[in-house]
PDB file of C-alpha atoms in Angstrom:
ATOM      1  CA  MET S   1      91.537  91.207  47.200  1.00  0.00           C
ATOM      2  CA  LYS S   2      91.060  91.857  50.902  1.00  0.00           C
ATOM      3  CA  LYS S   3      89.010  94.911  51.821  1.00  0.00           C
ATOM      4  CA  VAL S   4      89.700  97.026  54.900  1.00  0.00           C
ATOM      5  CA  LEU S   5      87.457  99.760  56.260  1.00  0.00           C
ATOM      6  CA  ILE S   6      89.218 102.513  58.183  1.00  0.00           C
ATOM      7  CA  ALA S   7      86.537 104.043  60.401  1.00  0.00           C
ATOM      8  CA  LYS S   8      88.974 106.258  62.298  1.00  0.00           C
ATOM      9  CA  PRO S   9      88.484 109.806  60.994  1.00  0.00           C
ATOM     10  CA  ASN S  10      91.533 111.369  59.288  1.00  0.00           C
ATOM     11  CA  TYR S  11      93.564 108.148  59.502  1.00  0.00           C
ATOM     12  CA  LYS S  12      95.165 108.684  56.108  1.00  0.00           C
ATOM     13  CA  LYS S  13      96.243 112.200  57.090  1.00  0.00           C
ATOM     14  CA  PHE S  14      97.593 111.529  60.578  1.00  0.00           C
ATOM     15  CA  SER S  15      98.664 107.872  60.236  1.00  0.00           C
ATOM     16  CA  PRO S  16     100.291 107.891  56.791  1.00  0.00           C
ATOM     17  CA  THR S  17     102.704 105.057  57.570  1.00  0.00           C
ATOM     18  CA  GLY S  18      99.937 102.700  58.656  1.00  0.00           C
ATOM     19  CA  TYR S  19      97.836 103.646  55.642  1.00  0.00           C
ATOM     20  CA  GLN S  20     100.729 102.900  53.289  1.00  0.00           C
ATOM     21  CA  MET S  21     101.359  99.557  55.013  1.00  0.00           C
ATOM     22  CA  LEU S  22      97.842  98.458  54.057  1.00  0.00           C
ATOM     23  CA  LEU S  23      98.214  99.680  50.466  1.00  0.00           C
ATOM     24  CA  ASP S  24     101.537  97.874  50.143  1.00  0.00           C
ATOM     25  CA  LYS S  25      99.748  94.612  50.928  1.00  0.00           C
ATOM     26  CA  GLY S  26      97.412  95.195  48.014  1.00  0.00           C
ATOM     27  CA  TYR S  27      94.308  95.659  50.128  1.00  0.00           C
ATOM     28  CA  GLU S  28      91.350  97.696  48.982  1.00  0.00           C
ATOM     29  CA  VAL S  29      91.249 100.431  51.612  1.00  0.00           C
ATOM     30  CA  VAL S  30      88.104 102.460  52.300  1.00  0.00           C
ATOM     31  CA  THR S  31      88.374 105.518  54.550  1.00  0.00           C
ATOM     32  CA  THR S  32      85.609 107.489  56.210  1.00  0.00           C
ATOM     33  CA  PRO S  33      84.896 110.957  54.813  1.00  0.00           C
ATOM     34  CA  LEU S  34      83.585 112.072  58.208  1.00  0.00           C
ATOM     35  CA  ASP S  35      85.308 114.050  60.957  1.00  0.00           C
ATOM     36  CA  ARG S  36      83.362 112.059  63.541  1.00  0.00           C
ATOM     37  CA  ASP S  37      82.505 108.447  64.248  1.00  0.00           C
ATOM     38  CA  TYR S  38      79.945 106.599  62.183  1.00  0.00           C
ATOM     39  CA  PHE S  39      76.472 106.271  63.635  1.00  0.00           C
ATOM     40  CA  LEU S  40      75.123 102.732  63.421  1.00  0.00           C
ATOM     41  CA  GLU S  41      72.870 103.481  60.462  1.00  0.00           C
ATOM     42  CA  GLU S  42      75.900 104.889  58.593  1.00  0.00           C
ATOM     43  CA  LEU S  43      78.154 101.986  59.519  1.00  0.00           C
ATOM     44  CA  LEU S  44      75.855  99.164  58.411  1.00  0.00           C
ATOM     45  CA  PRO S  45      75.988  99.877  54.639  1.00  0.00           C
ATOM     46  CA  MET S  46      79.795 100.051  54.785  1.00  0.00           C
ATOM     47  CA  VAL S  47      80.606  96.638  56.254  1.00  0.00           C
ATOM     48  CA  GLY S  48      78.891  94.023  54.074  1.00  0.00           C
ATOM     49  CA  ASP S  49      82.039  92.936  52.218  1.00  0.00           C
ATOM     50  CA  ILE S  50      84.912  94.027  54.461  1.00  0.00           C
ATOM     51  CA  ASP S  51      87.552  91.627  55.810  1.00  0.00           C
ATOM     52  CA  GLY S  52      88.837  93.920  58.537  1.00  0.00           C
ATOM     53  CA  CYS S  53      88.189  97.270  60.165  1.00  0.00           C
ATOM     54  CA  ILE S  54      90.329  99.817  61.940  1.00  0.00           C
ATOM     55  CA  ALA S  55      87.649 100.850  64.402  1.00  0.00           C
ATOM     56  CA  ASN S  56      87.356 104.074  66.329  1.00  0.00           C
ATOM     57  CA  CYS S  57      84.311 104.540  68.599  1.00  0.00           C
ATOM     58  CA  GLU S  58      81.541 103.512  66.201  1.00  0.00           C
ATOM     59  CA  PRO S  59      79.141 100.910  67.674  1.00  0.00           C
ATOM     60  CA  TRP S  60      80.307  97.368  66.925  1.00  0.00           C
ATOM     61  CA  GLY S  61      77.511  95.272  68.403  1.00  0.00           C
ATOM     62  CA  GLU S  62      75.420  92.324  67.261  1.00  0.00           C
ATOM     63  CA  GLU S  63      73.675  94.258  64.488  1.00  0.00           C
ATOM     64  CA  ALA S  64      76.893  95.573  62.962  1.00  0.00           C
ATOM     65  CA  MET S  65      78.555  92.165  63.170  1.00  0.00           C
ATOM     66  CA  ASN S  66      75.579  90.476  61.522  1.00  0.00           C
ATOM     67  CA  ALA S  67      75.930  92.978  58.691  1.00  0.00           C
ATOM     68  CA  ALA S  68      79.642  92.115  58.286  1.00  0.00           C
ATOM     69  CA  PRO S  69      79.735  88.343  57.598  1.00  0.00           C
ATOM     70  CA  LYS S  70      83.300  88.380  56.206  1.00  0.00           C
ATOM     71  CA  VAL S  71      84.978  90.531  58.854  1.00  0.00           C
ATOM     72  CA  LYS S  72      87.850  88.744  60.582  1.00  0.00           C
ATOM     73  CA  ILE S  73      89.333  91.495  62.748  1.00  0.00           C
ATOM     74  CA  LEU S  74      88.353  94.745  64.440  1.00  0.00           C
ATOM     75  CA  ALA S  75      91.534  96.638  65.275  1.00  0.00           C
ATOM     76  CA  ARG S  76      90.503  99.242  67.843  1.00  0.00           C
ATOM     77  CA  TYR S  77      92.383 102.500  67.263  1.00  0.00           C
ATOM     78  CA  GLY S  78      92.957 103.286  70.938  1.00  0.00           C
ATOM     79  CA  THR S  79      92.617 101.629  74.306  1.00  0.00           C
ATOM     80  CA  GLY S  80      88.970 101.676  75.381  1.00  0.00           C
ATOM     81  CA  MET S  81      86.861  98.669  74.434  1.00  0.00           C
ATOM     82  CA  ASN S  82      83.405  99.937  75.382  1.00  0.00           C
ATOM     83  CA  SER S  83      82.367 100.535  71.746  1.00  0.00           C
ATOM     84  CA  VAL S  84      82.866  96.851  70.891  1.00  0.00           C
ATOM     85  CA  ASP S  85      80.589  94.083  72.166  1.00  0.00           C
ATOM     86  CA  THR S  86      83.321  91.559  72.928  1.00  0.00           C
ATOM     87  CA  GLU S  87      80.853  88.771  73.729  1.00  0.00           C
ATOM     88  CA  ALA S  88      79.222  89.231  70.328  1.00  0.00           C
ATOM     89  CA  ALA S  89      82.672  89.212  68.730  1.00  0.00           C
ATOM     90  CA  LYS S  90      83.385  85.848  70.376  1.00  0.00           C
ATOM     91  CA  ARG S  91      80.137  84.431  69.012  1.00  0.00           C
ATOM     92  CA  HIS S  92      80.992  85.653  65.529  1.00  0.00           C
ATOM     93  CA  GLY S  93      84.603  84.474  65.704  1.00  0.00           C
ATOM     94  CA  ILE S  94      85.918  88.002  65.190  1.00  0.00           C
ATOM     95  CA  ILE S  95      89.365  88.953  66.469  1.00  0.00           C
ATOM     96  CA  VAL S  96      89.405  92.197  68.460  1.00  0.00           C
ATOM     97  CA  THR S  97      92.608  94.086  69.261  1.00  0.00           C
ATOM     98  CA  ASN S  98      93.469  97.436  70.808  1.00  0.00           C
ATOM     99  CA  CYS S  99      96.512  99.640  71.406  1.00  0.00           C
ATOM    100  CA  PRO S 100      97.216  99.665  75.151  1.00  0.00           C
ATOM    101  CA  GLY S 101      99.873 102.083  76.291  1.00  0.00           C
ATOM    102  CA  VAL S 102     100.452 103.684  72.892  1.00  0.00           C
ATOM    103  CA  ASN S 103      98.487 106.807  73.791  1.00  0.00           C
ATOM    104  CA  ALA S 104      99.655 106.880  77.416  1.00  0.00           C
ATOM    105  CA  ASN S 105     102.178 109.706  77.150  1.00  0.00           C
ATOM    106  CA  SER S 106      99.846 111.956  75.183  1.00  0.00           C
ATOM    107  CA  VAL S 107      97.026 111.450  77.701  1.00  0.00           C
ATOM    108  CA  ALA S 108      99.389 111.896  80.659  1.00  0.00           C
ATOM    109  CA  GLU S 109     100.558 115.233  79.241  1.00  0.00           C
ATOM    110  CA  HIS S 110      96.915 116.223  78.739  1.00  0.00           C
ATOM    111  CA  ILE S 111      96.163 115.391  82.382  1.00  0.00           C
ATOM    112  CA  ILE S 112      99.040 117.576  83.566  1.00  0.00           C
ATOM    113  CA  THR S 113      97.832 120.382  81.276  1.00  0.00           C
ATOM    114  CA  LEU S 114      94.290 120.170  82.657  1.00  0.00           C
ATOM    115  CA  MET S 115      95.594 120.074  86.213  1.00  0.00           C
ATOM    116  CA  MET S 116      97.689 123.220  85.790  1.00  0.00           C
ATOM    117  CA  ALA S 117      94.898 125.021  83.913  1.00  0.00           C
ATOM    118  CA  ALA S 118      92.499 124.239  86.766  1.00  0.00           C
ATOM    119  CA  ILE S 119      94.728 125.121  89.695  1.00  0.00           C
ATOM    120  CA  ARG S 120      95.595 128.435  88.013  1.00  0.00           C
ATOM    121  CA  ASP S 121      92.062 129.036  86.629  1.00  0.00           C
ATOM    122  CA  LEU S 122      93.685 129.672  83.273  1.00  0.00           C
ATOM    123  CA  PRO S 123      90.468 130.063  81.221  1.00  0.00           C
ATOM    124  CA  ARG S 124      89.268 132.885  83.484  1.00  0.00           C
ATOM    125  CA  GLN S 125      92.675 134.569  83.413  1.00  0.00           C
ATOM    126  CA  ASN S 126      92.672 134.443  79.613  1.00  0.00           C
ATOM    127  CA  GLU S 127      89.138 135.800  79.337  1.00  0.00           C
ATOM    128  CA  MET S 128      89.716 138.646  81.812  1.00  0.00           C
ATOM    129  CA  THR S 129      92.975 139.722  80.195  1.00  0.00           C
ATOM    130  CA  ARG S 130      91.437 139.739  76.726  1.00  0.00           C
ATOM    131  CA  GLU S 131      88.627 141.935  78.102  1.00  0.00           C
ATOM    132  CA  GLY S 132      91.138 144.432  79.453  1.00  0.00           C
ATOM    133  CA  GLN S 133      90.732 143.400  83.092  1.00  0.00           C
ATOM    134  CA  TRP S 134      94.332 143.513  84.298  1.00  0.00           C
ATOM    135  CA  LYS S 135      93.891 141.869  87.703  1.00  0.00           C
ATOM    136  CA  ASN S 136      96.146 139.851  89.936  1.00  0.00           C
ATOM    137  CA  LEU S 137      94.331 136.641  90.827  1.00  0.00           C
ATOM    138  CA  ASN S 138      95.729 134.448  93.588  1.00  0.00           C
ATOM    139  CA  PHE S 139      96.272 130.720  93.209  1.00  0.00           C
ATOM    140  CA  HIS S 140      97.641 127.721  94.998  1.00  0.00           C
ATOM    141  CA  GLU S 141     100.741 125.855  93.849  1.00  0.00           C
ATOM    142  CA  VAL S 142     101.036 122.142  93.176  1.00  0.00           C
ATOM    143  CA  THR S 143     104.169 122.046  95.306  1.00  0.00           C
ATOM    144  CA  GLY S 144     103.352 120.599  98.701  1.00  0.00           C
ATOM    145  CA  LYS S 145      99.918 119.372  97.656  1.00  0.00           C
ATOM    146  CA  THR S 146      98.711 115.766  97.649  1.00  0.00           C
ATOM    147  CA  VAL S 147      97.857 114.505  94.189  1.00  0.00           C
ATOM    148  CA  GLY S 148      95.822 111.305  94.030  1.00  0.00           C
ATOM    149  CA  ILE S 149      95.881 109.056  90.972  1.00  0.00           C
ATOM    150  CA  LEU S 150      92.840 106.810  90.582  1.00  0.00           C
ATOM    151  CA  GLY S 151      94.065 104.053  88.291  1.00  0.00           C
ATOM    152  CA  PHE S 152      97.776 103.227  88.224  1.00  0.00           C
ATOM    153  CA  GLY S 153      97.969 101.766  84.723  1.00  0.00           C
ATOM    154  CA  TYR S 154      99.971 102.941  81.718  1.00  0.00           C
ATOM    155  CA  ILE S 155      98.708 106.517  81.962  1.00  0.00           C
ATOM    156  CA  GLY S 156      98.657 106.739  85.750  1.00  0.00           C
ATOM    157  CA  LYS S 157     102.287 105.677  85.957  1.00  0.00           C
ATOM    158  CA  LEU S 158     103.344 108.318  83.439  1.00  0.00           C
ATOM    159  CA  VAL S 159     101.371 110.984  85.321  1.00  0.00           C
ATOM    160  CA  ALA S 160     103.236 109.932  88.483  1.00  0.00           C
ATOM    161  CA  LYS S 161     106.543 110.190  86.623  1.00  0.00           C
ATOM    162  CA  LYS S 162     105.757 113.687  85.409  1.00  0.00           C
ATOM    163  CA  LEU S 163     104.644 114.750  88.890  1.00  0.00           C
ATOM    164  CA  THR S 164     108.082 113.984  90.345  1.00  0.00           C
ATOM    165  CA  GLY S 165     109.197 117.416  89.184  1.00  0.00           C
ATOM    166  CA  PHE S 166     106.418 119.220  91.081  1.00  0.00           C
ATOM    167  CA  ASP S 167     107.595 118.468  94.649  1.00  0.00           C
ATOM    168  CA  CYS S 168     104.173 117.197  95.585  1.00  0.00           C
ATOM    169  CA  ARG S 169     103.031 114.131  97.511  1.00  0.00           C
ATOM    170  CA  THR S 170     101.664 111.518  95.136  1.00  0.00           C
ATOM    171  CA  ILE S 171      99.311 108.733  96.184  1.00  0.00           C
ATOM    172  CA  ALA S 172      97.477 106.148  94.084  1.00  0.00           C
ATOM    173  CA  TYR S 173      94.635 103.676  94.177  1.00  0.00           C
ATOM    174  CA  ASP S 174      94.456 100.582  92.007  1.00  0.00           C
ATOM    175  CA  VAL S 175      93.253  97.028  92.478  1.00  0.00           C
ATOM    176  CA  VAL S 176      96.700  95.923  91.239  1.00  0.00           C
ATOM    177  CA  HIS S 177      99.770  97.280  93.020  1.00  0.00           C
ATOM    178  CA  ASP S 178     102.872  97.815  90.895  1.00  0.00           C
ATOM    179  CA  ASP S 179     105.130  98.352  93.885  1.00  0.00           C
ATOM    180  CA  GLU S 180     108.307  98.648  91.810  1.00  0.00           C
ATOM    181  CA  THR S 181     107.026 101.550  89.704  1.00  0.00           C
ATOM    182  CA  ALA S 182     105.379 103.163  92.712  1.00  0.00           C
ATOM    183  CA  ALA S 183     108.690 103.131  94.600  1.00  0.00           C
ATOM    184  CA  LYS S 184     110.502 104.519  91.548  1.00  0.00           C
ATOM    185  CA  TYR S 185     108.229 107.569  91.444  1.00  0.00           C
ATOM    186  CA  ASN S 186     107.713 107.877  95.213  1.00  0.00           C
ATOM    187  CA  VAL S 187     104.047 106.929  95.076  1.00  0.00           C
ATOM    188  CA  ALA S 188     102.198 105.512  98.082  1.00  0.00           C
ATOM    189  CA  PHE S 189      99.261 103.191  97.509  1.00  0.00           C
ATOM    190  CA  LYS S 190      96.111 104.018  99.442  1.00  0.00           C
ATOM    191  CA  SER S 191      92.611 102.647  99.691  1.00  0.00           C
ATOM    192  CA  PHE S 192      89.976 104.400  97.599  1.00  0.00           C
ATOM    193  CA  GLU S 193      88.529 106.059 100.691  1.00  0.00           C
ATOM    194  CA  GLU S 194      91.958 107.224 101.878  1.00  0.00           C
ATOM    195  CA  LEU S 195      92.832 108.681  98.484  1.00  0.00           C
ATOM    196  CA  MET S 196      89.558 110.577  98.281  1.00  0.00           C
ATOM    197  CA  ALA S 197      90.018 111.995 101.785  1.00  0.00           C
ATOM    198  CA  GLU S 198      93.700 112.954 101.535  1.00  0.00           C
ATOM    199  CA  SER S 199      94.003 114.394  98.017  1.00  0.00           C
ATOM    200  CA  ASP S 200      93.991 118.058  97.052  1.00  0.00           C
ATOM    201  CA  ILE S 201      93.891 117.099  93.369  1.00  0.00           C
ATOM    202  CA  ILE S 202      92.440 113.837  92.061  1.00  0.00           C
ATOM    203  CA  CYS S 203      93.303 112.476  88.606  1.00  0.00           C
ATOM    204  CA  ILE S 204      90.758 109.911  87.373  1.00  0.00           C
ATOM    205  CA  LEU S 205      92.347 107.330  85.087  1.00  0.00           C
ATOM    206  CA  VAL S 206      90.464 104.110  85.770  1.00  0.00           C
ATOM    207  CA  PRO S 207      88.926 102.069  82.929  1.00  0.00           C
ATOM    208  CA  LEU S 208      85.153 101.959  82.609  1.00  0.00           C
ATOM    209  CA  LEU S 209      84.005  98.748  84.290  1.00  0.00           C
ATOM    210  CA  PRO S 210      80.888  97.815  86.251  1.00  0.00           C
ATOM    211  CA  SER S 211      82.938  98.442  89.397  1.00  0.00           C
ATOM    212  CA  THR S 212      84.030 101.932  88.286  1.00  0.00           C
ATOM    213  CA  GLU S 213      80.808 103.260  86.753  1.00  0.00           C
ATOM    214  CA  ASN S 214      79.726 106.271  88.851  1.00  0.00           C
ATOM    215  CA  MET S 215      82.723 105.691  91.116  1.00  0.00           C
ATOM    216  CA  ILE S 216      82.719 109.441  91.735  1.00  0.00           C
ATOM    217  CA  ASN S 217      79.270 109.977  93.240  1.00  0.00           C
ATOM    218  CA  ARG S 218      77.579 111.850  96.065  1.00  0.00           C
ATOM    219  CA  GLU S 219      78.885 109.478  98.728  1.00  0.00           C
ATOM    220  CA  SER S 220      82.483 109.420  97.538  1.00  0.00           C
ATOM    221  CA  LEU S 221      82.496 113.203  97.048  1.00  0.00           C
ATOM    222  CA  LYS S 222      81.557 113.610 100.706  1.00  0.00           C
ATOM    223  CA  LEU S 223      84.876 111.973 101.598  1.00  0.00           C
ATOM    224  CA  CYS S 224      86.876 114.712  99.874  1.00  0.00           C
ATOM    225  CA  LYS S 225      88.499 117.812 101.268  1.00  0.00           C
ATOM    226  CA  LYS S 226      86.453 120.924 100.619  1.00  0.00           C
ATOM    227  CA  GLY S 227      87.878 122.633  97.558  1.00  0.00           C
ATOM    228  CA  VAL S 228      89.333 119.544  95.891  1.00  0.00           C
ATOM    229  CA  ILE S 229      90.150 119.634  92.170  1.00  0.00           C
ATOM    230  CA  PHE S 230      89.201 116.764  89.857  1.00  0.00           C
ATOM    231  CA  VAL S 231      90.904 116.024  86.557  1.00  0.00           C
ATOM    232  CA  THR S 232      89.764 113.181  84.313  1.00  0.00           C
ATOM    233  CA  ASP S 233      90.533 111.543  80.998  1.00  0.00           C
ATOM    234  CA  ALA S 234      88.927 108.193  81.815  1.00  0.00           C
ATOM    235  CA  ARG S 235      85.376 107.698  80.550  1.00  0.00           C
ATOM    236  CA  GLY S 236      82.482 110.032  81.260  1.00  0.00           C
ATOM    237  CA  GLU S 237      80.453 107.329  82.998  1.00  0.00           C
ATOM    238  CA  VAL S 238      83.017 107.046  85.801  1.00  0.00           C
ATOM    239  CA  VAL S 239      81.653 110.341  87.182  1.00  0.00           C
ATOM    240  CA  ASP S 240      78.069 110.923  88.296  1.00  0.00           C
ATOM    241  CA  GLU S 241      77.722 114.254  86.514  1.00  0.00           C
ATOM    242  CA  GLU S 242      74.698 115.346  88.506  1.00  0.00           C
ATOM    243  CA  ALA S 243      76.577 114.780  91.759  1.00  0.00           C
ATOM    244  CA  MET S 244      79.612 116.610  90.395  1.00  0.00           C
ATOM    245  CA  PHE S 245      77.427 119.542  89.331  1.00  0.00           C
ATOM    246  CA  GLU S 246      76.110 119.832  92.885  1.00  0.00           C
ATOM    247  CA  ALA S 247      79.608 119.620  94.364  1.00  0.00           C
ATOM    248  CA  LEU S 248      80.890 122.331  92.028  1.00  0.00           C
ATOM    249  CA  THR S 249      78.046 124.675  92.909  1.00  0.00           C
ATOM    250  CA  ASN S 250      78.213 124.153  96.686  1.00  0.00           C
ATOM    251  CA  GLY S 251      82.007 124.557  96.902  1.00  0.00           C
ATOM    252  CA  GLN S 252      82.901 120.979  97.783  1.00  0.00           C
ATOM    253  CA  VAL S 253      84.804 120.801  94.472  1.00  0.00           C
ATOM    254  CA  THR S 254      86.696 123.873  93.243  1.00  0.00           C
ATOM    255  CA  PHE S 255      87.333 122.733  89.681  1.00  0.00           C
ATOM    256  CA  PHE S 256      86.431 119.890  87.377  1.00  0.00           C
ATOM    257  CA  ALA S 257      88.712 119.584  84.337  1.00  0.00           C
ATOM    258  CA  SER S 258      87.622 116.872  81.944  1.00  0.00           C
ATOM    259  CA  ALA S 259      88.235 115.552  78.458  1.00  0.00           C
ATOM    260  CA  VAL S 260      85.342 113.088  78.702  1.00  0.00           C
ATOM    261  CA  PHE S 261      81.614 113.217  79.360  1.00  0.00           C
ATOM    262  CA  VAL S 262      78.663 110.853  79.512  1.00  0.00           C
ATOM    263  CA  HIS S 263      77.111 112.414  76.413  1.00  0.00           C
ATOM    264  CA  GLU S 264      79.529 112.955  73.559  1.00  0.00           C
ATOM    265  CA  PRO S 265      79.599 115.278  71.735  1.00  0.00           C
ATOM    266  CA  ALA S 266      78.900 117.177  74.949  1.00  0.00           C
ATOM    267  CA  THR S 267      76.826 120.361  74.743  1.00  0.00           C
ATOM    268  CA  PRO S 268      75.399 122.671  77.414  1.00  0.00           C
ATOM    269  CA  GLU S 269      72.013 121.142  76.628  1.00  0.00           C
ATOM    270  CA  ASN S 270      72.975 117.522  77.300  1.00  0.00           C
ATOM    271  CA  THR S 271      75.766 118.224  79.798  1.00  0.00           C
ATOM    272  CA  PRO S 272      74.852 120.917  82.359  1.00  0.00           C
ATOM    273  CA  LEU S 273      78.425 120.840  83.696  1.00  0.00           C
ATOM    274  CA  LEU S 274      79.396 122.909  80.658  1.00  0.00           C
ATOM    275  CA  THR S 275      77.332 125.824  81.961  1.00  0.00           C
ATOM    276  CA  LEU S 276      79.554 126.209  85.043  1.00  0.00           C
ATOM    277  CA  PRO S 277      82.508 128.622  85.133  1.00  0.00           C
ATOM    278  CA  ASN S 278      84.624 126.213  87.210  1.00  0.00           C
ATOM    279  CA  VAL S 279      84.586 123.469  84.579  1.00  0.00           C
ATOM    280  CA  ILE S 280      87.311 123.091  81.954  1.00  0.00           C
ATOM    281  CA  ALA S 281      86.290 120.878  79.052  1.00  0.00           C
ATOM    282  CA  THR S 282      88.047 119.403  76.051  1.00  0.00           C
ATOM    283  CA  SER S 283      86.566 117.163  73.372  1.00  0.00           C
ATOM    284  CA  HIS S 284      87.831 113.685  74.349  1.00  0.00           C
ATOM    285  CA  ASN S 285      91.110 114.573  72.664  1.00  0.00           C
ATOM    286  CA  GLY S 286      93.779 113.723  75.230  1.00  0.00           C
ATOM    287  CA  ALA S 287      95.276 111.110  72.914  1.00  0.00           C
ATOM    288  CA  GLU S 288      95.231 113.288  69.797  1.00  0.00           C
ATOM    289  CA  SER S 289      98.935 114.024  69.527  1.00  0.00           C
ATOM    290  CA  TYR S 290     100.618 113.673  66.143  1.00  0.00           C
ATOM    291  CA  GLU S 291     103.009 111.144  67.645  1.00  0.00           C
ATOM    292  CA  ASN S 292     100.289 108.952  69.104  1.00  0.00           C
ATOM    293  CA  LEU S 293      98.170 109.076  65.955  1.00  0.00           C
ATOM    294  CA  GLU S 294     101.081 107.830  63.868  1.00  0.00           C
ATOM    295  CA  ASN S 295     102.011 105.100  66.357  1.00  0.00           C
ATOM    296  CA  CYS S 296      98.409 103.880  66.683  1.00  0.00           C
ATOM    297  CA  GLY S 297      98.164 103.835  62.917  1.00  0.00           C
ATOM    298  CA  ILE S 298     101.213 101.619  62.593  1.00  0.00           C
ATOM    299  CA  MET S 299     100.032  99.243  65.318  1.00  0.00           C
ATOM    300  CA  THR S 300      96.478  98.861  63.981  1.00  0.00           C
ATOM    301  CA  ALA S 301      97.706  98.374  60.412  1.00  0.00           C
ATOM    302  CA  GLN S 302     100.061  95.628  61.549  1.00  0.00           C
ATOM    303  CA  GLN S 303      97.276  93.987  63.557  1.00  0.00           C
ATOM    304  CA  ILE S 304      95.073  93.939  60.453  1.00  0.00           C
ATOM    305  CA  ILE S 305      97.874  92.521  58.306  1.00  0.00           C
ATOM    306  CA  ASP S 306      98.779  89.820  60.826  1.00  0.00           C
ATOM    307  CA  ALA S 307      95.188  88.682  61.267  1.00  0.00           C
ATOM    308  CA  LEU S 308      94.424  88.606  57.548  1.00  0.00           C
ATOM    309  CA  GLU S 309      97.642  86.666  56.877  1.00  0.00           C
ATOM    310  CA  GLY S 310      96.876  84.098  59.563  1.00  0.00           C
ATOM    311  CA  ARG S 311      99.248  85.306  62.277  1.00  0.00           C
ATOM    312  CA  GLU S 312      98.368  86.151  65.867  1.00  0.00           C
ATOM    313  CA  PRO S 313      98.147  89.944  66.195  1.00  0.00           C
ATOM    314  CA  VAL S 314      99.579  91.742  69.224  1.00  0.00           C
ATOM    315  CA  ASN S 315      97.233  92.975  71.943  1.00  0.00           C
ATOM    316  CA  ARG S 316      94.457  90.578  71.057  1.00  0.00           C
ATOM    317  CA  ARG S 317      91.496  91.021  73.402  1.00  0.00           C
ATOM    318  CA  VAL S 318      89.099  88.545  71.768  1.00  0.00           C
TER     319      VAL S 318
END
């Protein structure tokens, strides 16, 4: 009997179809009892006899792979690959897959939500009203503003689509130009420097790569208009948090709305940004819609089944 570890918290609850697909194949399925990712020392005792794993963000590096001699596939429940050492996977002959594009709409909606919450300072409005402070605060509108999208992939394109209803100017930066989609949503491609200088609101949606780590830093922030708003659901390491803290306190940046941070779980102790009133934070949950959780569950279950039955799984990365 094949054994599959599901390391994604609450998979059985939110991905019932995928869970049943694995049971229907007769696999022994082990789920995590945790509401968070495994730490390495918790993961190691779980993987000695597994044939496959639906992985979340637990650390799959050399040590974990050495402890899992039978594992054939790691099906990453999501898009990001930074929790899996792909070079180690190649050495061990382990298939690695992910779910590109499946979470794109959920994250795009989250980006729009963060953007509107920031431009309207919604947390402060809520707090003041609950305290009985009935004040009229003034805000800008998105209409007529320039919104820059850093990273014109699955999510960036959907953000551009949703922005078409806001009567704003939309610009984008990406190393790959999808001119057809850009024309469809009236998006103009710009250089990185041009996007930083022209945007009133900047949405960060690039993957974490050596070329994008600390892409938003002291030098690039100096290019921006004073009072710019940043919204991100990329990876925390794309932003130099110390530089962003300085920009938020000196007025260069009006608001920073983020679902991701360098240290996660983020706390005021490990992430000083959380002590600032002009920061909106969510817990890396842009993809956590019921619809996306079900769809990711189905895709990862099918990837596991295909690999264990000798077929090529979709979205293979290693």
